[in-house]
PDB file of C-alpha atoms in Angstrom:
ATOM      1  CA  MET R   3      -0.195  -0.285   0.687  1.00  0.00           C
ATOM      2  CA  LYS R   4       1.269   3.419  -0.737  1.00  0.00           C
ATOM      3  CA  LYS R   5       2.119   5.584   2.377  1.00  0.00           C
ATOM      4  CA  GLY R   6       0.456   8.402   0.836  1.00  0.00           C
ATOM      5  CA  ILE R   7      -2.909   6.640   0.611  1.00  0.00           C
ATOM      6  CA  LEU R   8      -2.105   5.162   4.074  1.00  0.00           C
ATOM      7  CA  LEU R   9      -1.999   8.313   5.918  1.00  0.00           C
ATOM      8  CA  LEU R  10      -4.919   9.617   4.213  1.00  0.00           C
ATOM      9  CA  VAL R  11      -6.986   6.547   6.049  1.00  0.00           C
ATOM     10  CA  LEU R  12      -5.168   7.219   9.189  1.00  0.00           C
ATOM     11  CA  ALA R  13      -6.512  10.534   9.148  1.00  0.00           C
ATOM     12  CA  THR R  14      -9.486   9.596   8.251  1.00  0.00           C
ATOM     13  CA  PHE R  15      -9.801   7.391  11.576  1.00  0.00           C
ATOM     14  CA  LEU R  16      -8.175  10.201  14.104  1.00  0.00           C
ATOM     15  CA  TRP R  17     -10.910  12.385  12.524  1.00  0.00           C
ATOM     16  CA  ALA R  18     -13.844  10.222  13.091  1.00  0.00           C
ATOM     17  CA  GLY R  19     -12.216   8.914  17.123  1.00  0.00           C
ATOM     18  CA  ASN R  20     -12.245  12.659  17.547  1.00  0.00           C
ATOM     19  CA  TYR R  21     -16.336  12.777  17.266  1.00  0.00           C
ATOM     20  CA  ILE R  22     -16.561   9.473  18.365  1.00  0.00           C
ATOM     21  CA  CYS R  23     -14.906  10.081  21.552  1.00  0.00           C
ATOM     22  CA  GLY R  24     -16.599  14.171  21.596  1.00  0.00           C
ATOM     23  CA  ARG R  25     -19.836  13.045  21.642  1.00  0.00           C
ATOM     24  CA  PHE R  26     -18.960  10.019  24.636  1.00  0.00           C
ATOM     25  CA  LEU R  27     -17.582  12.879  26.263  1.00  0.00           C
ATOM     26  CA  ALA R  28     -19.230  15.463  25.585  1.00  0.00           C
ATOM     27  CA  PRO R  29     -22.221  15.341  28.523  1.00  0.00           C
ATOM     28  CA  ALA R  30     -19.196  14.645  31.306  1.00  0.00           C
ATOM     29  CA  LEU R  31     -16.861  17.426  30.434  1.00  0.00           C
ATOM     30  CA  PRO R  32     -17.190  20.961  29.208  1.00  0.00           C
ATOM     31  CA  ALA R  33     -16.748  22.109  25.914  1.00  0.00           C
ATOM     32  CA  THR R  34     -13.219  24.090  26.823  1.00  0.00           C
ATOM     33  CA  LEU R  35     -11.741  21.218  28.261  1.00  0.00           C
ATOM     34  CA  LEU R  36     -12.172  18.357  25.468  1.00  0.00           C
ATOM     35  CA  ASN R  37     -10.615  21.096  23.657  1.00  0.00           C
ATOM     36  CA  THR R  38      -8.129  21.718  25.776  1.00  0.00           C
ATOM     37  CA  ILE R  39      -7.259  18.110  26.038  1.00  0.00           C
ATOM     38  CA  ARG R  40      -7.122  17.342  22.829  1.00  0.00           C
ATOM     39  CA  TRP R  41      -4.294  20.237  21.771  1.00  0.00           C
ATOM     40  CA  ALA R  42      -1.800  19.256  25.362  1.00  0.00           C
ATOM     41  CA  ILE R  43      -2.753  15.189  23.656  1.00  0.00           C
ATOM     42  CA  SER R  44      -1.707  16.533  19.272  1.00  0.00           C
ATOM     43  CA  THR R  45       1.136  19.326  21.144  1.00  0.00           C
ATOM     44  CA  VAL R  46       2.927  16.185  22.433  1.00  0.00           C
ATOM     45  CA  LEU R  47       2.897  14.330  20.240  1.00  0.00           C
ATOM     46  CA  LEU R  48       4.094  16.649  17.773  1.00  0.00           C
ATOM     47  CA  TRP R  49       6.902  17.085  19.733  1.00  0.00           C
ATOM     48  CA  GLY R  50       7.677  13.294  20.642  1.00  0.00           C
ATOM     49  CA  LEU R  51       7.903  13.106  16.660  1.00  0.00           C
ATOM     50  CA  LEU R  52      10.188  16.230  16.451  1.00  0.00           C
ATOM     51  CA  VAL R  53      12.805  14.852  19.364  1.00  0.00           C
ATOM     52  CA  PHE R  54      12.685  11.024  17.834  1.00  0.00           C
ATOM     53  CA  ASN R  55      13.591  12.598  14.413  1.00  0.00           C
ATOM     54  CA  LYS R  56      15.692  14.332  15.774  1.00  0.00           C
ATOM     55  CA  GLN R  57      14.673  18.047  14.790  1.00  0.00           C
ATOM     56  CA  ASN R  58      14.087  21.176  16.152  1.00  0.00           C
ATOM     57  CA  ILE R  59      11.562  22.666  16.115  1.00  0.00           C
ATOM     58  CA  PRO R  60      10.538  24.679  12.664  1.00  0.00           C
ATOM     59  CA  ILE R  61      10.567  28.981  13.272  1.00  0.00           C
ATOM     60  CA  PHE R  62      10.265  31.225  11.123  1.00  0.00           C
ATOM     61  CA  PRO R  63      13.428  33.173   9.744  1.00  0.00           C
ATOM     62  CA  ILE R  64      11.675  36.275   9.340  1.00  0.00           C
ATOM     63  CA  GLY R  65       9.663  35.663  12.468  1.00  0.00           C
ATOM     64  CA  LYS R  66       8.911  39.003  13.896  1.00  0.00           C
ATOM     65  CA  ASN R  67       8.053  40.134  10.304  1.00  0.00           C
ATOM     66  CA  PHE R  68       5.701  37.657   9.855  1.00  0.00           C
ATOM     67  CA  LEU R  69       4.080  38.656  14.066  1.00  0.00           C
ATOM     68  CA  PHE R  70       3.913  41.868  13.430  1.00  0.00           C
ATOM     69  CA  ARG R  71       1.679  41.195   9.030  1.00  0.00           C
ATOM     70  CA  GLY R  72      -0.245  40.219  11.682  1.00  0.00           C
ATOM     71  CA  PHE R  73      -1.686  43.341  12.713  1.00  0.00           C
TER      72      PHE R  73
END
């Protein structure tokens, strides 16, 4: 199986799992807490992926200029 197709299927399963977990946990937890937990899990996974691949955090070389363009 091609890697691209496998990644698309994985993304679909993760998205569906997020929906199912949200439906299951919505009566018990507030929406902001569910969102915070979701972002925390994804942050930990992405940081772990960066460490595993021995890469630095990508920082924009024009970070300050990029920041001020938003205003």
